[in-house]
PDB file of C-alpha atoms and ligand atoms in Angstrom:
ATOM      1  CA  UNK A  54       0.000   0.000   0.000  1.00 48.00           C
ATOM      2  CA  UNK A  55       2.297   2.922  -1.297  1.00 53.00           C
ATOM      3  CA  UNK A  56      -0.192   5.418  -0.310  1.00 58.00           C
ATOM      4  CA  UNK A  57       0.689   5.071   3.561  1.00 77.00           C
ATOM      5  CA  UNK A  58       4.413   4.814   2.691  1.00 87.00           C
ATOM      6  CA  UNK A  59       5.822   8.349   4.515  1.00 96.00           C
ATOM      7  CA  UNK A  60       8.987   8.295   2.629  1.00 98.00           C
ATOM      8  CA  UNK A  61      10.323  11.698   4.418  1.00 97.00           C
ATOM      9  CA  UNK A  62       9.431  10.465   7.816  1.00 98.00           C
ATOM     10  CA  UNK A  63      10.979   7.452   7.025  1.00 98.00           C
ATOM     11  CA  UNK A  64      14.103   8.531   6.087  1.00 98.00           C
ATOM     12  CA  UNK A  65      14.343  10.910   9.129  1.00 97.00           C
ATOM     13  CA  UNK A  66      14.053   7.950  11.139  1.00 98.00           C
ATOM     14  CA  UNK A  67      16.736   6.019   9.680  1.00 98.00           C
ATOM     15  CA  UNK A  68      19.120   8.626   9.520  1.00 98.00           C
ATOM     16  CA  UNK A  69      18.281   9.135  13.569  1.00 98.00           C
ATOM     17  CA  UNK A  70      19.037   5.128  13.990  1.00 98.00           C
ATOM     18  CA  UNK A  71      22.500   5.774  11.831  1.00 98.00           C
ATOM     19  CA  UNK A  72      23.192   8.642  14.137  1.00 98.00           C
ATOM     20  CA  UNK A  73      22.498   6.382  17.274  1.00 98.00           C
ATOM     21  CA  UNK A  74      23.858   3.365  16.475  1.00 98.00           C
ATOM     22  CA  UNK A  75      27.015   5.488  15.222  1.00 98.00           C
ATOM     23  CA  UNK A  76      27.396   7.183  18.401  1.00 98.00           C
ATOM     24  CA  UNK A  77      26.861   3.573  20.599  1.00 98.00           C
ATOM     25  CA  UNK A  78      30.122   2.057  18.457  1.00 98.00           C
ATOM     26  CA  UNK A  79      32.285   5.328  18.739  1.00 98.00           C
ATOM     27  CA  UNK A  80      31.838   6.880  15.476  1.00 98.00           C
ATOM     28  CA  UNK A  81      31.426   9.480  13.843  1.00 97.00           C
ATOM     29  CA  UNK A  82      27.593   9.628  12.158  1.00 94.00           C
ATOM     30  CA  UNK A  83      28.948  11.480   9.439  1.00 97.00           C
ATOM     31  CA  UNK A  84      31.101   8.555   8.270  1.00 98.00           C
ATOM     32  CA  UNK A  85      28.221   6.516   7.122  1.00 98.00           C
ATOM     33  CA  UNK A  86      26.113   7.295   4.480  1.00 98.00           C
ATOM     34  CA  UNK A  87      22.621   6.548   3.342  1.00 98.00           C
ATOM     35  CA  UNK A  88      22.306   4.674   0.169  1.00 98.00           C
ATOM     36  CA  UNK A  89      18.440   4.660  -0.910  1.00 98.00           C
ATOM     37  CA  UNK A  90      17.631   1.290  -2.556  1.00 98.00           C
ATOM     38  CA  UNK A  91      14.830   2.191  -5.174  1.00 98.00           C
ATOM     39  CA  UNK A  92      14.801  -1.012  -7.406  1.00 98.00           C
ATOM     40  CA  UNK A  93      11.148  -1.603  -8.662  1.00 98.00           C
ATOM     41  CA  UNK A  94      10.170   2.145  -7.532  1.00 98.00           C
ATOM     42  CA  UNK A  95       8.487   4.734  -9.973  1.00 98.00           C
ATOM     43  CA  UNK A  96      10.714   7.735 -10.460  1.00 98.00           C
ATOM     44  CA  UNK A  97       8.371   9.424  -8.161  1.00 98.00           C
ATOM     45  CA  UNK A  98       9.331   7.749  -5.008  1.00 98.00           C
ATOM     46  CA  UNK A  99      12.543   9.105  -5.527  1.00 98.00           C
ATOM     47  CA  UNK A 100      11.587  12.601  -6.261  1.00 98.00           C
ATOM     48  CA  UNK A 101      10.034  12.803  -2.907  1.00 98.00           C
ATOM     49  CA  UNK A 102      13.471  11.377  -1.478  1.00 98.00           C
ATOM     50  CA  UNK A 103      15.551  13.777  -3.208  1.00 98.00           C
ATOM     51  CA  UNK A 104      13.125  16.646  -1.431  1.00 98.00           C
ATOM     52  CA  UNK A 105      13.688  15.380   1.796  1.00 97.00           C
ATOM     53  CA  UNK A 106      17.985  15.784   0.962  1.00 98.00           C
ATOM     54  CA  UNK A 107      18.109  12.348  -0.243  1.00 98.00           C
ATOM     55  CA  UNK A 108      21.238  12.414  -2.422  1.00 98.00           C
ATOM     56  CA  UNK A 109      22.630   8.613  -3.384  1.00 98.00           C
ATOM     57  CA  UNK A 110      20.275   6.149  -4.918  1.00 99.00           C
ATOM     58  CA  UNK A 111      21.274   2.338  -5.403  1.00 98.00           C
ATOM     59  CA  UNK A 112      19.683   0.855  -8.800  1.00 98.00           C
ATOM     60  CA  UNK A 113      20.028  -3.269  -9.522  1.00 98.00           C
ATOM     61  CA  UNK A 114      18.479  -3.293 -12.800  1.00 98.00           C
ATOM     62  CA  UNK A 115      19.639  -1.423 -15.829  1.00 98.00           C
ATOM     63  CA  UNK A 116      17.172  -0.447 -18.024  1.00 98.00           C
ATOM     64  CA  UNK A 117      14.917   0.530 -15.275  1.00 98.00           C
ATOM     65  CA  UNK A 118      17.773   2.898 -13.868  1.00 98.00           C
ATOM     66  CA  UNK A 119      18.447   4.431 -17.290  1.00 98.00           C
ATOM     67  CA  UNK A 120      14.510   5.290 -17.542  1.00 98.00           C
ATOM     68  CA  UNK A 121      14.890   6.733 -14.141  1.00 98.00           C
ATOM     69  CA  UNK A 122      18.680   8.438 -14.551  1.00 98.00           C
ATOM     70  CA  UNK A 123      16.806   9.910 -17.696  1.00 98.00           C
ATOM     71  CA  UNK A 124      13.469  11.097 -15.645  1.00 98.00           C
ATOM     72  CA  UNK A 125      15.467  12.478 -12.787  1.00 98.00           C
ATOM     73  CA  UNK A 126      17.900  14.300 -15.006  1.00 98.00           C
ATOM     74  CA  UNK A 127      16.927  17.479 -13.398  1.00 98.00           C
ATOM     75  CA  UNK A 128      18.133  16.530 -10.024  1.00 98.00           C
ATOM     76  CA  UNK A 129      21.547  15.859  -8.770  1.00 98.00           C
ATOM     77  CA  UNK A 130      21.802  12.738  -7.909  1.00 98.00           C
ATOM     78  CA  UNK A 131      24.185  10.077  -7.291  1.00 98.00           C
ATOM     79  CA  UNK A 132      23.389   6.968  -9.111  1.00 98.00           C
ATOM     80  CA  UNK A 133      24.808   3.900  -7.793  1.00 99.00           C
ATOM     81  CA  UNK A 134      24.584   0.340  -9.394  1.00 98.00           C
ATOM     82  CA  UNK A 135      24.537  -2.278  -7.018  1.00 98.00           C
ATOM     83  CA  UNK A 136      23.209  -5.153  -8.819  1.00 98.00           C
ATOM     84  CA  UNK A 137      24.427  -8.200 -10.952  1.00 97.00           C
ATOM     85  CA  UNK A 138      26.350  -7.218 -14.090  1.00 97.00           C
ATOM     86  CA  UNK A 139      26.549  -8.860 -17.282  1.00 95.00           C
ATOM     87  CA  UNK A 140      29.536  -8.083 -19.129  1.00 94.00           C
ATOM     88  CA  UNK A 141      27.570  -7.241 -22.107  1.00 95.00           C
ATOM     89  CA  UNK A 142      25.863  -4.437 -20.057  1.00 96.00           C
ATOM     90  CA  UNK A 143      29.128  -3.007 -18.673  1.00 98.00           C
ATOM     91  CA  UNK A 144      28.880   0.142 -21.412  1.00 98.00           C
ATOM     92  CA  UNK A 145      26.121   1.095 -19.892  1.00 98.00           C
ATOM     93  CA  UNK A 146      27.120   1.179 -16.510  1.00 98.00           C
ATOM     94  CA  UNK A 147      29.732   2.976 -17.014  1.00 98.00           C
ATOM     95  CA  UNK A 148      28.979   5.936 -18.872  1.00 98.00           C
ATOM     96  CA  UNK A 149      25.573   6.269 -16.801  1.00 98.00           C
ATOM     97  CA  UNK A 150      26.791   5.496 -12.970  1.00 98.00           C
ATOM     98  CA  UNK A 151      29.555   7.023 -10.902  1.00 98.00           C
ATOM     99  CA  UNK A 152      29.081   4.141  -8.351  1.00 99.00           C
ATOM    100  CA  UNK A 153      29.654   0.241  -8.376  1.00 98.00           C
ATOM    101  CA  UNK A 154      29.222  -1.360  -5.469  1.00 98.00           C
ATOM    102  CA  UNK A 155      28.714  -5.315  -7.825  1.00 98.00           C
ATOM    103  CA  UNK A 156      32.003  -5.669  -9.439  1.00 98.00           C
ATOM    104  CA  UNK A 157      32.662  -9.566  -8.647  1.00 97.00           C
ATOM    105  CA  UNK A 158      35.081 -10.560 -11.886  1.00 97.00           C
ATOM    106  CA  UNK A 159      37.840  -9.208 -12.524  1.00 97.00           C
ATOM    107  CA  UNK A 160      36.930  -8.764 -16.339  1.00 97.00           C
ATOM    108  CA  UNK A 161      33.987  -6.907 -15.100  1.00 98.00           C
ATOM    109  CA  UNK A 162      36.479  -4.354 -13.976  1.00 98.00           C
ATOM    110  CA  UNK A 163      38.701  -4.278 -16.710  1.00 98.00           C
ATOM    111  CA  UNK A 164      35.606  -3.610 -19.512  1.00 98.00           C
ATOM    112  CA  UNK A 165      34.148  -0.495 -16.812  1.00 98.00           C
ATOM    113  CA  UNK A 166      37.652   0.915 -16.575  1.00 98.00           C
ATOM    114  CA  UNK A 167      37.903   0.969 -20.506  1.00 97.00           C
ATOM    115  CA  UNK A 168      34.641   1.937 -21.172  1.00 98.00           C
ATOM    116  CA  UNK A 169      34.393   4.754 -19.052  1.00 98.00           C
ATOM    117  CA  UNK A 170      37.150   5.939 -21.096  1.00 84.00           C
ATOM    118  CA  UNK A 171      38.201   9.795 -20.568  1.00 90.00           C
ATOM    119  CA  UNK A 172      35.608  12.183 -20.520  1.00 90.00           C
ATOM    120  CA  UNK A 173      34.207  11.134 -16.892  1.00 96.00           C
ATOM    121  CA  UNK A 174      35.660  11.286 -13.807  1.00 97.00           C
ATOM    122  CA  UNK A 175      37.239   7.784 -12.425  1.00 98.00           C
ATOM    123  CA  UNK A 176      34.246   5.247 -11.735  1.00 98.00           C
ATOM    124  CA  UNK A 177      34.112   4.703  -8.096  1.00 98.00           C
ATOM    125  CA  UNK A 178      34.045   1.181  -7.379  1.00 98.00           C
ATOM    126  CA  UNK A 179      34.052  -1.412  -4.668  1.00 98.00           C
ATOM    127  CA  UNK A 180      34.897  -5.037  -5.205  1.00 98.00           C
ATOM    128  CA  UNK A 181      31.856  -7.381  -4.168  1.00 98.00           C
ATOM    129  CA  UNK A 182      32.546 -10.040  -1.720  1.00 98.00           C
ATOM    130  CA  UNK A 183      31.040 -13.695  -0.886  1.00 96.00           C
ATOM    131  CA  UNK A 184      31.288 -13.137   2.706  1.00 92.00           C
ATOM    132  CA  UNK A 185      28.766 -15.852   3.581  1.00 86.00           C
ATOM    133  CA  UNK A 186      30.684 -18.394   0.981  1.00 81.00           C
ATOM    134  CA  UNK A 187      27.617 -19.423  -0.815  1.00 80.00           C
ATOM    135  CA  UNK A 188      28.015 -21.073  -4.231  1.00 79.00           C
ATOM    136  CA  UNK A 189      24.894 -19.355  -5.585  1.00 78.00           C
ATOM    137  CA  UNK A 190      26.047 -15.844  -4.707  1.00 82.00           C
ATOM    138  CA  UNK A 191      28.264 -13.652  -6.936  1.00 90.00           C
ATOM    139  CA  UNK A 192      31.585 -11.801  -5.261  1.00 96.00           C
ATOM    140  CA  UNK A 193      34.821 -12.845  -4.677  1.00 97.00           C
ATOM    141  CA  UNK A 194      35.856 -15.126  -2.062  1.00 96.00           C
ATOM    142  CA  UNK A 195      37.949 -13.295   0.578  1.00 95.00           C
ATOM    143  CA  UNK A 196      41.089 -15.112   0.290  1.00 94.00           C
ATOM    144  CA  UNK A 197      40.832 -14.496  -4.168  1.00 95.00           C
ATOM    145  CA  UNK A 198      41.015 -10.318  -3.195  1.00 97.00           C
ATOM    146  CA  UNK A 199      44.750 -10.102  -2.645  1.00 96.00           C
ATOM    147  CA  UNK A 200      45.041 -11.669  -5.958  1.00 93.00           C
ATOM    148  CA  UNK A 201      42.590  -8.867  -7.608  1.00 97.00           C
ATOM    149  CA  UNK A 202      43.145  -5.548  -6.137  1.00 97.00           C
ATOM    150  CA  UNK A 203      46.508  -4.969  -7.765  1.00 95.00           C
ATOM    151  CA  UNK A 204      44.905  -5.687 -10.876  1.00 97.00           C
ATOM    152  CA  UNK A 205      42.326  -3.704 -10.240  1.00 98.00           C
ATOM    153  CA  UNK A 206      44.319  -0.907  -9.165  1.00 95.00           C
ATOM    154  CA  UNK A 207      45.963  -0.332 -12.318  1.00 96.00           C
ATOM    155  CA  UNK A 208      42.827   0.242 -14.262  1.00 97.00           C
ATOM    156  CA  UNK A 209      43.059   4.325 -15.180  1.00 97.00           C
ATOM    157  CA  UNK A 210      39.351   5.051 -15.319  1.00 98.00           C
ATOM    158  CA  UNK A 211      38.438   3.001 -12.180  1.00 97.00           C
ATOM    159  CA  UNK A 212      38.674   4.296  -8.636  1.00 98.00           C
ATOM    160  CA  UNK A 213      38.908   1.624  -6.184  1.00 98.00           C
ATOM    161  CA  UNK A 214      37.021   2.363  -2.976  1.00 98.00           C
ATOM    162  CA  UNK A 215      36.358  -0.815  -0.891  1.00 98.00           C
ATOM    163  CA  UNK A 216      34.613  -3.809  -0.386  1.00 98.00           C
ATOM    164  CA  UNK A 217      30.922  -4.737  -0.744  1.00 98.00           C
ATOM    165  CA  UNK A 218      28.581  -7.868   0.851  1.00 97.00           C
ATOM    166  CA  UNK A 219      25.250  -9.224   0.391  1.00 95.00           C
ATOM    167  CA  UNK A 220      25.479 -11.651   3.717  1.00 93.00           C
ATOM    168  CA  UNK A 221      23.433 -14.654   4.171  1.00 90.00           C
ATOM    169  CA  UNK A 222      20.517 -14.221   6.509  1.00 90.00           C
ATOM    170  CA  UNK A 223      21.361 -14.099  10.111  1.00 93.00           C
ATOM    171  CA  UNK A 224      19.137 -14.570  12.509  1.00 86.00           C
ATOM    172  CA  UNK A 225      21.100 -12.222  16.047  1.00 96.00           C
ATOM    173  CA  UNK A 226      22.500  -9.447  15.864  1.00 97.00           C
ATOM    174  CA  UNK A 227      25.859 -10.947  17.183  1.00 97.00           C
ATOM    175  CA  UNK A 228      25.461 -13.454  14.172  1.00 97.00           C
ATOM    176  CA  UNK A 229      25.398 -10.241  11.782  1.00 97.00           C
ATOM    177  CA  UNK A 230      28.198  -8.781  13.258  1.00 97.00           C
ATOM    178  CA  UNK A 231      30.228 -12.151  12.847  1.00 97.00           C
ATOM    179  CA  UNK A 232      29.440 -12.138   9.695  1.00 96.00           C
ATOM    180  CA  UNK A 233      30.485  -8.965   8.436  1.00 97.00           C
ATOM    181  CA  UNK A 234      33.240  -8.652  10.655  1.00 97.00           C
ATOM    182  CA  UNK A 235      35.923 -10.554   8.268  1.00 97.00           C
ATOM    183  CA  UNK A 236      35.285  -7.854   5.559  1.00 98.00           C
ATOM    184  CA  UNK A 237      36.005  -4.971   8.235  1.00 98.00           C
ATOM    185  CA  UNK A 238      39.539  -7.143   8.581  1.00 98.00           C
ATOM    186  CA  UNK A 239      40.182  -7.351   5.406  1.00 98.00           C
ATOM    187  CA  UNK A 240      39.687  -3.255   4.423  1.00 98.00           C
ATOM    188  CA  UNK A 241      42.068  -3.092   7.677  1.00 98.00           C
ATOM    189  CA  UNK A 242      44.881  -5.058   6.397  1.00 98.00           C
ATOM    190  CA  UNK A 243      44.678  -3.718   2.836  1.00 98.00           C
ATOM    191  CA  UNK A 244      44.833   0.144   4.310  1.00 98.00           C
ATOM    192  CA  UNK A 245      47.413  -1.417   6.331  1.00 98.00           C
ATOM    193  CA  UNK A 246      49.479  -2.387   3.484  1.00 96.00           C
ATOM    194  CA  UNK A 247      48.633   1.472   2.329  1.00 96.00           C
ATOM    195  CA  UNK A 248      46.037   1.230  -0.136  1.00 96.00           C
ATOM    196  CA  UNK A 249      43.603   3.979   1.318  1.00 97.00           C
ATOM    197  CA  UNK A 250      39.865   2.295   0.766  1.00 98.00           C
ATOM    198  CA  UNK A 251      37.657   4.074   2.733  1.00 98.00           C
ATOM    199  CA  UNK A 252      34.378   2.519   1.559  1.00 98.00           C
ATOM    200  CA  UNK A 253      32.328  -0.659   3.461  1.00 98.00           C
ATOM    201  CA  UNK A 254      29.166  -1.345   1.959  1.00 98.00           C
ATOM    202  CA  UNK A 255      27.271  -3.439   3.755  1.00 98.00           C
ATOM    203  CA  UNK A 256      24.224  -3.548   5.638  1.00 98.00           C
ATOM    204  CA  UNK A 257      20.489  -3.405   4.892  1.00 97.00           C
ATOM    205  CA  UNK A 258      17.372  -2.969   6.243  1.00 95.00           C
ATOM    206  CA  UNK A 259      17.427  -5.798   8.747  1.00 95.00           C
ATOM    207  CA  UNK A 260      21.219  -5.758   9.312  1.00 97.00           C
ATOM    208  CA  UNK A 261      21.993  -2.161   9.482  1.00 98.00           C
ATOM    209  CA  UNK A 262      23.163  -1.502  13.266  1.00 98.00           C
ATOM    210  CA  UNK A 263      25.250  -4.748  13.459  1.00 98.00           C
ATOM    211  CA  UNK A 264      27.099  -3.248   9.839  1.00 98.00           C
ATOM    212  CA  UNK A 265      27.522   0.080  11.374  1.00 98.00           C
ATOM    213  CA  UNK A 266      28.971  -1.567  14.090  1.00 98.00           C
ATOM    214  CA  UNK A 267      31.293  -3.492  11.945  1.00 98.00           C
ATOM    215  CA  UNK A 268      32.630  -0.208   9.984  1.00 98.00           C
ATOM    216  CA  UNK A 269      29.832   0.276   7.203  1.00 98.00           C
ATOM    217  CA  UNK A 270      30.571   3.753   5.394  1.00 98.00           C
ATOM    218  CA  UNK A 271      27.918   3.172   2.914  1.00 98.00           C
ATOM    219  CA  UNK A 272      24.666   1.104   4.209  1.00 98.00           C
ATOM    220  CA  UNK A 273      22.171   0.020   1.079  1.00 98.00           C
ATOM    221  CA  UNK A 274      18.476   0.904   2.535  1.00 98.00           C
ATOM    222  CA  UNK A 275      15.573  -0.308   0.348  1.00 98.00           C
ATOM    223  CA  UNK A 276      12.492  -1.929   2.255  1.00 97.00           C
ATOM    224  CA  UNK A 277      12.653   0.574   5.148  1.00 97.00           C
ATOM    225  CA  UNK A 278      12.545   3.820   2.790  1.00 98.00           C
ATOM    226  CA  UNK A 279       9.986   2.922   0.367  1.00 97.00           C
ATOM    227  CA  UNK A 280       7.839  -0.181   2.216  1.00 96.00           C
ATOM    228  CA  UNK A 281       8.692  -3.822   0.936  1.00 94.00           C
ATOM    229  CA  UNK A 282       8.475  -4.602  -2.822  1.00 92.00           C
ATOM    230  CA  UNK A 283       5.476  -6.173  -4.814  1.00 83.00           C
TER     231      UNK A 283
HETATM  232  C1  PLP B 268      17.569  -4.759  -2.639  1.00 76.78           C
HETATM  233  C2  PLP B 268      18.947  -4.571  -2.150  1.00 76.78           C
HETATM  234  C3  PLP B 268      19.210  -3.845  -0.973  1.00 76.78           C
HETATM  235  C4  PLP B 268      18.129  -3.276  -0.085  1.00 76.78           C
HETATM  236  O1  PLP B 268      17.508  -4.281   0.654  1.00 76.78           O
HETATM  237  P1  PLP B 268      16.341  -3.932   1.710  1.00 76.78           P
HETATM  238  O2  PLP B 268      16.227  -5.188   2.486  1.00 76.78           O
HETATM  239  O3  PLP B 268      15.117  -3.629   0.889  1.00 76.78           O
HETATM  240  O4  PLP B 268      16.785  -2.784   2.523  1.00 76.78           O
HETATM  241  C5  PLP B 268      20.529  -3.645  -0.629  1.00 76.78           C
HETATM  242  N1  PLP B 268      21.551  -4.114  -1.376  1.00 76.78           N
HETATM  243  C6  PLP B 268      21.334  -4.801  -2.499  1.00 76.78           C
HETATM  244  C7  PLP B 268      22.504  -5.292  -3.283  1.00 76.78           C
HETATM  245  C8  PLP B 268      20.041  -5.061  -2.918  1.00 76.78           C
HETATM  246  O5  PLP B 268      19.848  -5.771  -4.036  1.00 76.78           O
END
């Protein structure tokens, strides 16, 4: 029932359970950001976002997004693609986003970097990760990154930013923090080794405080915005 959806109020309230759970985990609320999830919503859902300050929008599918990225094109937003990527669809997704948070091949990588080619700013993008280890998810495994990220680094038109994960369903909140806890480690000991990521995406509408907890930056908010999805 969109019509009792209050997309402002809802908003407000997640940004006020971002603030808190920042502030219970010692950090600072401005170092996670709100990602609005708005796959399957009419461009209008997003206006009324945008009016409330909403900035960053996460898209899945592509030719929905480009409908909306062309509808919007009055506003300034921040289009992020977050969803699985064929590599005949990589074109797109370059010239159109400045944000992906789905790269999980390394090929994948290496067509975005050449395709976004020199008239746009570096694509910012973060490598997706099979935290949970299950065959039927896309992402790297953790122990295949150290293998990647030079790779990836070496791409001119690509800015690498950090690490991404869609997590299995957990059922506690110390479950969710268990789980996302190994991708926290692993942004730690690449920055260690000096390569400056400053980007964790993970968390959602049902895992968002134990991600925050964990180091989120960037937490992907869909059901809790806009109501669940038909
Ligand atoms: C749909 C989706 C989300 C948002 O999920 P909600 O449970 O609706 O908050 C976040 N990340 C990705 C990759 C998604 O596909």
């Amino acid at each position: 029932m969109p019509d009792s959806i209050n997309i402002a109020e809802n908003i407000q309230q997640i940004q006020q359970n971002i603030a808190r759970a920042a502030e219970k985990y010692h950090r600072d609320k401005n170092s996670v950001q709100l990602l609005a999830v708005s796959k399957t919503r009419p461009a209008e859902m997003l206006r009324q976002a945008y009016q409330v300050g909403q900035r960053n929008f996460g898209e899945n599918y592509l030719q929905e997004a480009l409908q909306k990225i062309q509808a919007l094109s009055d506003l300034s937003i921040v289009w992020h693609f977050i969803g699985a990527i064929q590599s005949n669809k990589t074109r797109d997704i370059a010239q159109h986003f400045s944000w992906v948070h789905s790269v999980d091949r390394l090929k994948i990588a290496r067509r975005l970097s050449e395709q976004r080619g020199d008239g746009l700013a570096p694509l910012n993008i973060c490598l997706q990760v099979n935290i949970s280890e299950e065959s039927s998810k896309a992402g790297f495994l953790l122990n295949e990154l150290d293998g990647v990220i030079e790779e990836v680094r070496k791409l001119p038109h690509i800015k690498l930013r950090g690490l991404m994960a869609i997590p299995a369903q957990a059922d506690s909140f110390e479950q969710q923090r268990q789980i996302f806890k190994p991708l926290r480690e692993k942004l730690e000991s690449f920055n260690q080794q000096g390569y400056g990521l400053d980007t964790l995406s993970m968390g959602m509408s049902n895992d968002m405080e134990a991600a925050i907890a964990e180091g989120a930056t960037i937490v992907r908010i869909g059901t809790a915005i806009f109501g669940r999805r038909e």
